[in-house]
Coordinates of C-alpha atoms in Angstrom, one line a residue:
M1 CA 79.0 97.7 124.2
A2 CA 76.8 97.9 127.1
V3 CA 77.7 96.8 130.5
T4 CA 75.6 93.6 131.4
S5 CA 74.0 93.0 134.9
T6 CA 76.9 90.3 135.4
Y7 CA 79.5 92.7 134.9
G8 CA 80.2 94.1 138.3
P9 CA 83.1 95.9 140.2
R10 CA 85.1 92.9 140.3
E11 CA 84.8 92.1 136.5
L12 CA 85.8 95.7 135.9
A13 CA 88.7 95.3 138.2
A14 CA 90.1 92.0 136.2
D15 CA 89.6 93.8 133.1
I16 CA 91.7 96.9 134.1
E17 CA 94.4 94.6 135.7
A18 CA 94.7 92.6 132.4
L19 CA 94.8 95.9 130.4
V20 CA 97.6 97.1 132.7
T21 CA 99.5 93.8 132.5
Y22 CA 99.2 94.0 128.6
A23 CA 100.5 97.5 128.6
V24 CA 103.4 96.4 130.9
R25 CA 104.1 93.5 128.4
C26 CA 104.3 95.8 125.6
G27 CA 106.4 98.1 127.0
L28 CA 103.7 101.0 127.4
V29 CA 103.8 101.0 130.9
L30 CA 106.9 100.2 133.2
P31 CA 106.2 97.7 135.9
G32 CA 106.9 100.2 138.5
D33 CA 104.1 102.3 137.4
A34 CA 101.4 99.5 137.4
V35 CA 99.7 99.9 140.6
W36 CA 99.4 103.9 139.8
A37 CA 98.2 102.9 136.5
Y38 CA 95.6 100.8 137.7
N39 CA 94.2 103.3 140.0
T40 CA 94.3 106.1 137.4
V41 CA 92.3 103.9 135.3
L42 CA 89.8 103.2 138.0
E43 CA 89.4 107.0 138.5
A44 CA 88.8 107.7 134.7
V45 CA 86.0 105.3 134.7
G46 CA 84.3 106.7 137.8
A47 CA 85.3 103.7 139.9
V48 CA 87.0 103.6 143.5
G49 CA 87.6 100.0 143.8
P50 CA 87.8 96.9 144.4
T51 CA 91.6 95.9 144.6
A52 CA 93.2 94.3 141.6
P53 CA 92.6 90.4 141.6
N54 CA 96.4 89.7 141.8
A55 CA 97.8 93.1 143.2
S56 CA 100.4 91.2 144.7
V57 CA 101.6 90.1 141.5
L58 CA 101.7 93.8 140.2
L59 CA 103.8 94.8 143.4
D60 CA 106.1 92.0 142.9
A61 CA 106.8 93.1 139.4
A62 CA 107.1 96.6 140.3
Y63 CA 109.9 95.4 143.1
A64 CA 111.7 93.5 140.7
V65 CA 112.8 96.3 138.7
A66 CA 112.8 99.2 141.0
P67 CA 116.2 100.9 141.5
T68 CA 115.5 101.3 145.1
S69 CA 114.7 97.9 146.1
H70 CA 118.4 96.8 146.6
L71 CA 120.2 100.1 146.8
D72 CA 123.6 98.2 146.8
A73 CA 123.2 96.5 143.4
D74 CA 122.4 97.5 140.0
A75 CA 118.6 97.6 139.0
P76 CA 117.6 95.1 136.3
M77 CA 115.8 96.5 133.2
A78 CA 112.3 95.7 132.2
V79 CA 111.9 94.0 128.9
A80 CA 108.8 94.4 126.9
A81 CA 108.0 91.1 125.3
G82 CA 104.6 92.4 123.6
D83 CA 101.3 90.6 123.6
E84 CA 99.5 89.4 120.3
T85 CA 97.0 87.4 121.9
F86 CA 95.2 89.7 124.3
D87 CA 91.8 90.9 123.4
L88 CA 92.5 94.5 123.5
E89 CA 89.4 95.6 121.9
G90 CA 87.1 93.6 123.8
T91 CA 88.8 94.6 127.2
V92 CA 88.8 98.3 126.4
E93 CA 85.2 98.4 125.2
R94 CA 84.0 96.8 128.3
I95 CA 86.1 99.3 130.5
A96 CA 84.5 102.2 128.4
A97 CA 81.1 100.8 128.8
A98 CA 81.4 100.8 132.7
G99 CA 82.5 104.4 132.5
V100 CA 79.5 105.4 130.5
A101 CA 77.4 103.4 133.1
N102 CA 79.0 105.6 135.7
G103 CA 78.1 108.9 133.9
Q104 CA 81.6 109.7 132.9
E105 CA 80.8 110.4 129.4
E106 CA 77.5 110.4 127.1
D107 CA 75.9 107.1 126.1
T108 CA 77.0 107.4 122.5
P109 CA 79.7 105.3 120.5
S110 CA 81.8 108.5 120.6
G111 CA 81.4 109.0 124.2
A112 CA 82.6 105.5 124.9
D113 CA 85.4 106.0 122.7
R114 CA 86.5 109.2 124.4
I115 CA 86.7 107.0 127.6
A116 CA 88.5 104.3 125.9
T117 CA 91.3 106.8 124.6
R118 CA 91.5 108.4 127.8
V119 CA 92.3 104.9 129.5
M120 CA 94.8 104.2 126.9
N121 CA 96.5 107.7 127.4
I122 CA 97.2 106.6 131.1
L123 CA 98.9 103.5 129.8
M124 CA 101.3 105.4 127.6
P125 CA 104.6 107.2 128.0
R126 CA 104.4 110.8 127.6
P127 CA 105.3 112.6 124.3
S128 CA 108.7 113.7 125.4
E129 CA 109.5 110.1 126.3
V130 CA 108.3 108.8 123.1
E131 CA 110.5 111.5 121.2
R132 CA 113.5 110.3 123.5
R133 CA 113.1 106.6 122.8
F134 CA 112.6 107.1 118.9
A135 CA 115.7 109.4 118.9
T136 CA 117.8 106.7 120.6
L137 CA 116.7 104.1 118.3
Y138 CA 117.3 106.2 115.2
R139 CA 120.6 107.2 116.4
A140 CA 121.8 103.7 117.4
Y141 CA 119.9 101.4 115.1
G142 CA 118.6 103.6 112.1
P143 CA 115.3 104.9 110.9
V144 CA 113.5 101.3 110.1
A145 CA 114.2 100.2 114.0
A146 CA 112.8 103.6 115.0
T147 CA 109.7 103.5 113.0
D148 CA 109.2 99.7 113.8
W149 CA 109.2 100.8 117.5
F150 CA 107.1 103.9 117.0
Y151 CA 104.4 102.1 114.7
K152 CA 104.2 99.0 117.2
M153 CA 103.5 101.6 120.0
S154 CA 100.9 103.3 118.1
C155 CA 99.2 99.9 117.5
D156 CA 99.6 98.4 121.0
S157 CA 98.2 101.8 122.5
R158 CA 95.1 101.3 120.2
Y159 CA 95.7 104.9 118.3
V160 CA 96.2 102.8 115.1
R161 CA 92.8 100.9 115.1
K162 CA 93.9 97.6 113.9
A163 CA 90.7 95.8 114.8
A164 CA 88.6 98.2 112.8
I165 CA 91.2 98.1 109.7
A166 CA 90.8 94.6 109.7
R167 CA 87.2 94.9 108.7
N168 CA 87.9 96.6 105.4
I169 CA 87.7 94.3 102.4
A170 CA 90.7 94.3 100.0
W171 CA 91.8 92.5 97.2
T172 CA 94.0 93.0 93.8
S173 CA 93.2 92.2 90.4
A174 CA 95.2 92.0 87.1
T175 CA 94.2 94.8 84.7
E176 CA 95.9 96.3 81.5
W177 CA 97.5 98.6 84.0
G178 CA 99.0 95.9 86.0
E179 CA 97.8 94.7 89.4
L180 CA 95.4 97.2 91.0
E181 CA 94.6 97.4 94.5
I182 CA 90.9 97.8 96.0
T183 CA 89.9 98.4 99.5
I184 CA 86.3 98.9 100.8
N185 CA 86.6 101.1 103.6
L186 CA 84.6 99.7 106.6
S187 CA 87.0 100.8 109.2
K188 CA 85.8 104.3 110.0
P189 CA 82.9 104.3 112.5
E190 CA 79.5 105.3 111.2
K191 CA 77.6 108.7 112.7
D192 CA 75.2 107.6 115.6
P193 CA 71.7 109.0 115.3
K194 CA 72.3 110.6 118.7
A195 CA 75.4 112.4 117.6
I196 CA 73.5 113.7 114.3
A197 CA 70.7 115.0 116.3
A198 CA 73.1 116.8 118.9
A199 CA 75.1 118.1 116.0
G200 CA 72.2 119.9 114.6
A201 CA 71.6 121.8 118.2
A202 CA 75.1 122.6 118.5
K203 CA 76.1 126.5 118.3
D204 CA 79.4 127.6 117.1
T205 CA 81.2 129.8 119.6
G206 CA 84.6 131.7 119.6
D207 CA 87.6 130.1 117.9
V208 CA 87.6 126.3 116.9
Y209 CA 90.3 124.3 119.0
P210 CA 92.0 122.5 117.6
A211 CA 91.6 124.2 114.2
C212 CA 91.5 120.8 112.1
Q213 CA 92.0 117.1 113.1
L214 CA 95.8 117.4 111.5
C215 CA 96.8 120.4 113.8
M216 CA 99.5 119.2 116.3
E217 CA 97.4 120.5 119.3
N218 CA 95.4 117.3 118.9
E219 CA 98.0 115.5 120.9
G220 CA 96.4 114.6 124.0
Y221 CA 93.1 116.4 123.2
P222 CA 90.1 114.8 125.1
G223 CA 87.8 115.3 122.2
R224 CA 84.2 116.4 122.3
G225 CA 80.7 115.3 121.3
A226 CA 78.6 116.4 118.5
G227 CA 76.3 118.5 120.8
A228 CA 79.4 120.8 122.0
A229 CA 80.4 124.1 120.3
H230 CA 81.7 123.5 116.8
G231 CA 80.7 119.8 116.8
A232 CA 82.2 116.6 117.2
H233 CA 86.0 116.1 117.4
P234 CA 87.7 112.7 118.1
A235 CA 89.5 112.3 121.4
R236 CA 93.2 112.1 120.7
Q237 CA 94.7 111.5 124.1
N238 CA 96.5 108.5 123.0
L239 CA 98.0 110.3 119.9
R240 CA 101.7 110.8 120.1
I241 CA 103.4 112.9 117.3
L242 CA 107.2 112.9 116.6
P243 CA 108.5 116.5 116.0
I244 CA 110.7 116.4 112.7
T245 CA 112.3 119.2 110.8
L246 CA 111.4 119.4 107.1
G247 CA 112.4 122.2 104.9
G248 CA 113.9 124.0 108.1
E249 CA 110.3 124.0 109.7
H250 CA 108.7 122.2 112.4
W251 CA 106.6 119.4 111.3
G252 CA 105.0 116.3 113.0
L253 CA 104.8 112.8 112.1
Q254 CA 102.1 110.5 113.2
Y255 CA 100.5 107.3 112.1
S256 CA 96.7 107.1 110.6
P257 CA 94.4 105.8 113.0
Y258 CA 92.5 104.1 110.0
A259 CA 95.3 102.8 107.8
Y260 CA 94.8 102.0 104.2
F261 CA 98.3 100.5 103.7
D262 CA 101.1 99.2 105.7
E263 CA 102.5 101.9 108.3
H264 CA 100.3 104.6 106.8
C265 CA 101.7 107.7 108.4
I266 CA 101.0 111.5 108.3
A267 CA 103.4 114.3 108.1
M268 CA 101.9 117.9 108.8
S269 CA 103.0 121.1 109.4
A270 CA 103.1 122.9 112.8
E271 CA 101.3 125.7 111.1
H272 CA 97.8 125.6 110.2
R273 CA 98.0 126.6 106.6
L274 CA 96.6 125.7 103.4
M275 CA 98.1 123.0 101.3
H276 CA 100.5 123.9 98.4
V277 CA 102.6 122.2 96.1
D278 CA 105.6 124.1 94.9
H279 CA 109.3 123.9 95.0
E280 CA 109.4 124.3 98.7
N281 CA 107.1 121.6 99.6
M282 CA 108.7 119.2 97.1
G283 CA 112.0 119.9 98.8
R284 CA 110.3 118.6 102.2
L285 CA 109.4 115.6 100.4
L286 CA 112.8 114.8 99.7
D287 CA 113.7 115.8 103.3
F288 CA 111.3 113.1 104.3
V289 CA 112.6 110.3 102.3
E290 CA 116.1 111.4 103.5
L291 CA 115.1 110.8 107.1
F292 CA 113.1 107.6 106.3
G293 CA 114.4 106.1 103.2
H294 CA 112.2 103.0 103.7
Y295 CA 109.0 105.0 103.3
F296 CA 107.5 106.9 100.4
V297 CA 105.7 110.1 100.8
G298 CA 103.5 112.2 98.8
S299 CA 101.2 115.2 98.8
N300 CA 97.6 115.6 97.6
A301 CA 97.1 118.2 94.8
D302 CA 96.3 121.6 96.1
L303 CA 93.2 122.2 94.2
P304 CA 89.5 121.3 94.6
I305 CA 88.4 118.2 92.8
V306 CA 91.6 116.8 92.1
G307 CA 93.0 117.4 95.8
G308 CA 92.4 115.5 98.8
S309 CA 89.8 115.7 101.5
I310 CA 91.5 118.1 103.8
L311 CA 93.1 121.1 101.9
S312 CA 93.0 123.5 105.0
H313 CA 96.2 122.0 106.6
D314 CA 99.4 121.6 104.8
H315 CA 100.2 117.9 105.2
F316 CA 101.8 114.7 103.5
Q317 CA 100.8 110.9 103.5
G318 CA 103.5 108.2 103.4
G319 CA 104.2 104.7 104.5
R320 CA 105.9 101.4 103.9
H321 CA 104.0 100.3 100.8
V322 CA 105.0 100.0 97.1
F323 CA 102.1 101.0 94.9
P324 CA 101.0 99.8 91.7
M325 CA 102.2 103.3 90.1
M326 CA 105.5 102.7 91.3
K327 CA 105.8 99.1 89.5
A328 CA 104.5 100.7 86.3
P329 CA 107.0 100.5 83.5
A330 CA 108.3 103.6 81.5
E331 CA 106.3 104.3 78.2
S332 CA 108.8 106.6 76.9
T333 CA 111.9 108.5 78.0
F334 CA 112.8 112.4 77.4
A335 CA 115.3 114.9 78.4
M336 CA 114.9 118.4 79.6
D337 CA 117.7 121.1 78.8
G338 CA 119.8 122.1 81.7
F339 CA 118.7 118.9 83.7
D340 CA 121.3 116.5 82.4
A341 CA 121.5 114.6 85.8
V342 CA 117.9 113.6 85.7
S343 CA 116.3 110.5 84.0
C344 CA 112.9 111.5 82.8
E345 CA 110.4 108.9 82.0
V346 CA 106.6 109.2 81.0
V347 CA 104.9 106.2 83.2
R348 CA 102.6 103.7 81.4
W349 CA 99.9 104.4 83.9
P350 CA 96.1 105.5 83.3
M351 CA 96.9 108.9 84.7
S352 CA 99.4 111.1 83.1
V353 CA 102.4 110.6 85.3
L354 CA 105.9 111.8 84.7
R355 CA 108.9 109.9 86.7
L356 CA 112.1 112.0 87.4
T357 CA 114.9 110.1 88.9
S358 CA 118.5 111.4 90.0
A359 CA 121.3 111.1 92.6
D360 CA 121.6 114.8 92.4
R361 CA 119.0 116.0 94.7
E362 CA 118.9 119.8 93.9
Q363 CA 118.8 119.1 90.0
L364 CA 115.9 116.8 90.6
L365 CA 114.2 119.5 92.8
D366 CA 114.8 122.1 90.3
A367 CA 113.5 119.7 87.4
A368 CA 110.2 118.9 89.1
A369 CA 109.7 122.6 90.0
H370 CA 110.1 123.5 86.3
V371 CA 107.6 120.7 85.2
L372 CA 105.3 122.3 87.7
D373 CA 106.1 125.9 86.5
V374 CA 105.3 124.9 82.8
W375 CA 102.1 122.9 83.7
R376 CA 100.5 125.5 85.7
G377 CA 100.6 127.8 82.5
Y378 CA 99.7 125.1 80.2
S379 CA 96.6 125.0 78.1
D380 CA 95.5 122.4 75.3
A381 CA 92.3 122.9 73.9
A382 CA 92.4 119.7 72.0
A383 CA 93.0 117.8 75.2
G384 CA 90.5 119.7 77.2
V385 CA 93.1 121.2 79.3
V386 CA 92.6 124.8 80.5
A387 CA 95.1 126.5 82.7
E388 CA 93.2 129.5 84.1
T389 CA 89.7 131.1 83.7
V390 CA 88.3 134.1 84.9
E391 CA 85.3 134.1 87.3
D392 CA 83.7 137.0 88.7
G393 CA 86.7 139.1 87.9
Q394 CA 89.0 136.7 89.6
T395 CA 91.6 134.6 87.8
V396 CA 91.2 131.0 88.7
R397 CA 93.9 128.3 88.2
H398 CA 93.1 124.9 87.1
N399 CA 96.4 123.0 86.7
T400 CA 98.6 121.3 89.6
I401 CA 100.4 118.3 90.2
T402 CA 100.2 115.4 92.8
P403 CA 104.0 114.7 93.6
V404 CA 105.2 111.3 95.4
A405 CA 108.8 110.9 96.6
C406 CA 110.7 107.7 97.4
K407 CA 114.3 106.6 97.1
T408 CA 115.9 103.8 95.2
D409 CA 119.1 102.3 94.4
A410 CA 119.2 104.9 91.6
G411 CA 118.7 108.0 93.8
Y412 CA 115.8 110.1 94.8
V413 CA 112.5 109.6 92.4
L414 CA 110.0 111.9 92.2
Y415 CA 106.5 111.1 90.4
L416 CA 104.6 114.0 89.1
A417 CA 101.0 113.2 88.3
L418 CA 99.5 115.9 86.2
R419 CA 96.2 117.3 87.4
C420 CA 93.5 119.7 85.9
N421 CA 90.3 120.4 87.9
I422 CA 88.4 122.4 85.0
T423 CA 84.7 121.6 84.8
T424 CA 82.1 121.6 81.9
D425 CA 78.5 121.5 81.6
E426 CA 78.8 117.8 80.4
H427 CA 81.2 117.2 83.3
P428 CA 80.2 119.6 86.0
L429 CA 82.1 117.3 88.4
G430 CA 85.2 117.7 86.4
V431 CA 86.6 117.0 83.2
F432 CA 89.4 114.9 84.7
H433 CA 87.4 113.3 87.3
P434 CA 85.6 110.1 87.6
H435 CA 82.8 110.2 84.7
A436 CA 79.2 109.5 85.6
Q437 CA 79.2 106.1 84.0
W438 CA 81.5 104.9 86.7
H439 CA 79.9 106.6 89.6
H440 CA 78.0 103.6 90.7
I441 CA 81.5 102.4 92.1
K442 CA 83.4 105.5 92.4
K443 CA 82.3 109.0 92.7
E444 CA 84.7 110.6 95.0
N445 CA 87.6 112.5 94.3
I446 CA 90.9 110.8 93.3
G447 CA 93.5 111.7 95.7
L448 CA 97.1 110.8 96.4
I449 CA 96.5 107.2 97.4
E450 CA 94.3 106.3 94.4
V451 CA 96.6 108.3 92.1
M452 CA 99.0 105.5 92.9
G453 CA 96.7 102.7 92.3
L454 CA 94.8 101.7 95.6
A455 CA 91.2 102.4 95.3
I456 CA 89.1 103.6 98.4
L457 CA 85.6 102.6 97.9
P458 CA 82.6 103.3 100.0
P459 CA 80.8 100.8 102.5
R460 CA 77.7 100.9 100.4
L461 CA 79.3 98.6 97.9
V462 CA 79.3 95.6 100.3
D463 CA 75.5 95.2 100.1
E464 CA 75.2 96.6 96.6
L465 CA 77.6 94.1 95.1
G466 CA 76.3 91.2 97.3
A467 CA 72.8 91.9 95.6
V468 CA 74.6 92.1 92.2
R469 CA 76.1 88.7 93.0
E470 CA 72.6 87.1 93.9
H471 CA 71.0 88.5 90.8
L472 CA 73.8 87.1 88.5
L473 CA 73.7 83.8 90.1
A474 CA 69.9 83.6 90.0
H475 CA 69.9 83.9 86.1
A476 CA 73.3 82.0 85.3
G477 CA 73.5 80.4 82.0
E478 CA 70.6 82.5 80.5
T479 CA 71.0 83.9 76.9
D480 CA 68.1 86.1 77.4
H481 CA 69.0 88.9 79.8
A482 CA 65.6 90.5 79.9
T483 CA 64.5 89.3 83.0
L484 CA 67.9 89.7 84.8
A485 CA 67.9 93.3 83.3
A486 CA 64.4 94.2 84.7
E487 CA 65.3 92.7 88.2
L488 CA 68.6 94.6 88.3
E489 CA 66.8 97.9 87.5
A490 CA 64.0 97.3 89.8
D491 CA 66.4 96.3 92.9
P492 CA 67.2 99.8 94.9
L493 CA 70.5 98.1 95.5
T494 CA 71.6 97.2 91.9
A495 CA 69.8 99.8 89.9
S496 CA 72.9 101.9 90.0
H497 CA 74.9 98.9 88.8
A498 CA 72.5 97.5 86.3
A499 CA 74.3 98.2 83.1
W500 CA 77.4 97.3 84.3
A501 CA 76.3 94.1 85.9
L502 CA 74.6 93.0 82.5
E503 CA 78.2 93.3 80.9
L504 CA 79.3 91.0 83.4
A505 CA 76.6 88.6 82.9
C506 CA 77.3 88.6 79.1
A507 CA 81.2 88.2 79.6
H508 CA 80.6 85.3 82.2
P509 CA 77.7 83.0 80.9
G510 CA 79.3 80.5 83.2
I511 CA 79.2 82.0 86.5
T512 CA 79.0 80.0 89.5
A513 CA 78.9 80.5 93.3
D514 CA 82.5 79.5 93.3
T515 CA 83.6 82.2 90.8
A516 CA 81.0 85.0 91.2
E517 CA 82.9 87.0 94.0
Q518 CA 86.3 87.0 91.8
I519 CA 84.3 87.9 88.7
I520 CA 82.6 90.9 90.4
R521 CA 85.9 92.0 92.0
D522 CA 87.8 91.8 88.9
G523 CA 84.8 93.9 87.4
V524 CA 85.2 96.7 90.0
S525 CA 89.1 96.8 89.4
D526 CA 88.4 97.2 85.8
V527 CA 85.9 100.2 86.6
F528 CA 88.7 101.7 88.9
G529 CA 91.2 101.4 85.7
H530 CA 88.6 103.5 83.9
V531 CA 88.1 105.9 86.6
L532 CA 92.0 106.6 86.7
A533 CA 92.1 107.0 83.0
D534 CA 89.3 109.5 83.3
A535 CA 91.5 111.5 85.8
G536 CA 94.4 111.4 83.4
V537 CA 94.8 114.4 81.3
F538 CA 96.3 112.7 78.5
K539 CA 94.3 109.9 77.2
W540 CA 95.9 106.7 76.0
D541 CA 95.0 107.0 72.4
E542 CA 96.5 108.3 69.4
A543 CA 95.1 111.9 70.2
G544 CA 96.0 111.5 73.9
R545 CA 99.7 110.4 73.2
A546 CA 100.2 113.2 70.7
A547 CA 99.0 115.7 73.2
M548 CA 101.7 114.3 75.8
V549 CA 104.3 114.7 73.2
R550 CA 103.2 118.4 72.8
F551 CA 103.5 118.7 76.6
I552 CA 106.9 117.2 76.9
D553 CA 108.1 119.4 74.0
A554 CA 107.0 122.5 76.1
L555 CA 109.4 121.6 78.9

C-alpha cells in the first residue's frame, strides 16, 4: 500500500496511536507501556513525531493501573476486552508504507511486511511472558483455556494472518466417501517481480540462519529480502513459540500463519533434523494429545512424493478440527496377536487407512510400530507395492505411513495411512500419486492434511474454473457438444479441463447461472476423491480388497 500525499505525519501519528490502543484493548500491551510503545513504533518506521493525538488519554490509562500512582492502595488490574472491529490490516499497512517511504526497508511487499512485523513485535509480550501466561492458564483452567488465549494472541498480533486466510475459497461436497473439504489457497502472498530479480543476483555465503522456516531460532528473526545471501526469509518478529516436552525432548508449539483449518498449529523439534516416522515419534504424537486432548496431531510421511513439503525438519501439524477421515466408518475389523487391548479397523476411506484405538497407550504404540515395521518390508506385486529397490548400488525404501493421533472417549486413537512412493514409466510422479488425468485439478503431493480429506488446491483454479463456468453456461441445453469441446480446447484457461468439463456438461444439461458454481464445485470434490483413491495402495475393487486382506494377514 503506497502512502498518498494526504498521508502525512499527523495521519501516521493517529494510526500509531490507534494501533497501540488496539494492542492495549487486546492485552498485548499493558496500559503502562502505551506511551513507550507509541514512541518505539515511531522509531521503527523512521519517524520522530508528532505527539499522539490523544496522548493525555494514553497517560491517563497508564496512571489508572500504575502500581506506584497510589502507593498506599492496591493497584487495579488491567482487563483485556479485545477488539473485533478495528481495521488491523489497513492500519498496519499504512504504517508500514510510511516506513518504506522513510527508507527503513526496500520498496517491495516483503520489505513492507518486515516493517509491519517489526511494529507488531513492539506491541507484544516477550516470549518468556507468553510462556508464563500460558502455563498459568493451563495449570489453573486447563489446556483449552490456555490454547484459546495463545491462539487469540497469535491472531491479535497478526502472526496468524486472518485477513489473508479469509481470502481462501472453501467448500464441502457430499461424495461416496462422505463430505470432502476443499480449499483454494489464496492466502500466501505471491512473489514480487523485484524479489524474483533480486533472488537471481543473490550469492550464498556461509551457513544459513535460520536453517529453515521451522527452526525455533525463527522466534524474533527480522527476516531478509530476496537479494540477501541465501535468499528471502520471512520476518518472524511477532512469532511466539511455546517450549513443550515431547518424548523427553525439547519441542516448540506455534500456530501456522496461513492456517488451513481451525487453530492450525505446528509442533517442531528444537533440533534441525530430518523428518522420521517411527515408534519414537508416534510416541510423541501421543504425548501431544495427552497435553492437548482437544487437538488432533499428525506427521507427514518421511519419504519424497508421499511426504510433505518440508522434509528437512522434524515436525507435526495439529489443530482443533475433525476431518472427514475421522468421521469415516469402519469397513472391517481385525485383530493382531499380542495386542488384545487394541481395537483394529480398516477405515472406509479412499486411501488405505487403519484405525487403532486403545485405552492402553503403550500397547497401542507398540501395535502401531508393529504395523509400520511390517509395512516397511511388505511387497505385493499384484497391488503394485514395492518395499525396496536398489539404485546405484544403494537400497532405497519406498514404504512408510502417515500417522495421525487424537483422543476420544474410547481412549487414544492412531490412524495409520499406508504410503508407497514407488514410480514407474507409466507413472513417473508416483504410482500412488494423483494420476495424470486429475492433474488439471491436483498435481501436487498428497500430504498429511489431504490424507485426512481436506484438499489444498492452487490459486490458478480461480480463473480456470471461472472460465469453465462461462463456457458451460454459454452452451447450456445443447445436445451437440462439439462446439463446446472446441472452445474448451482453444481457451488456454480451460484446455486442461476440457474432458472433465465436457463430462459436467453431459451430466448437467440443465445447468444455469444459479446452479453452475455448485455443479463445478461438486465436480472438483469428485476429482479430489479420485486423487485420494489414486494415493491409496489397496484399491476399492475386488482385487484391492483382497490385497488389503493379504496385508492384514501379514500382521
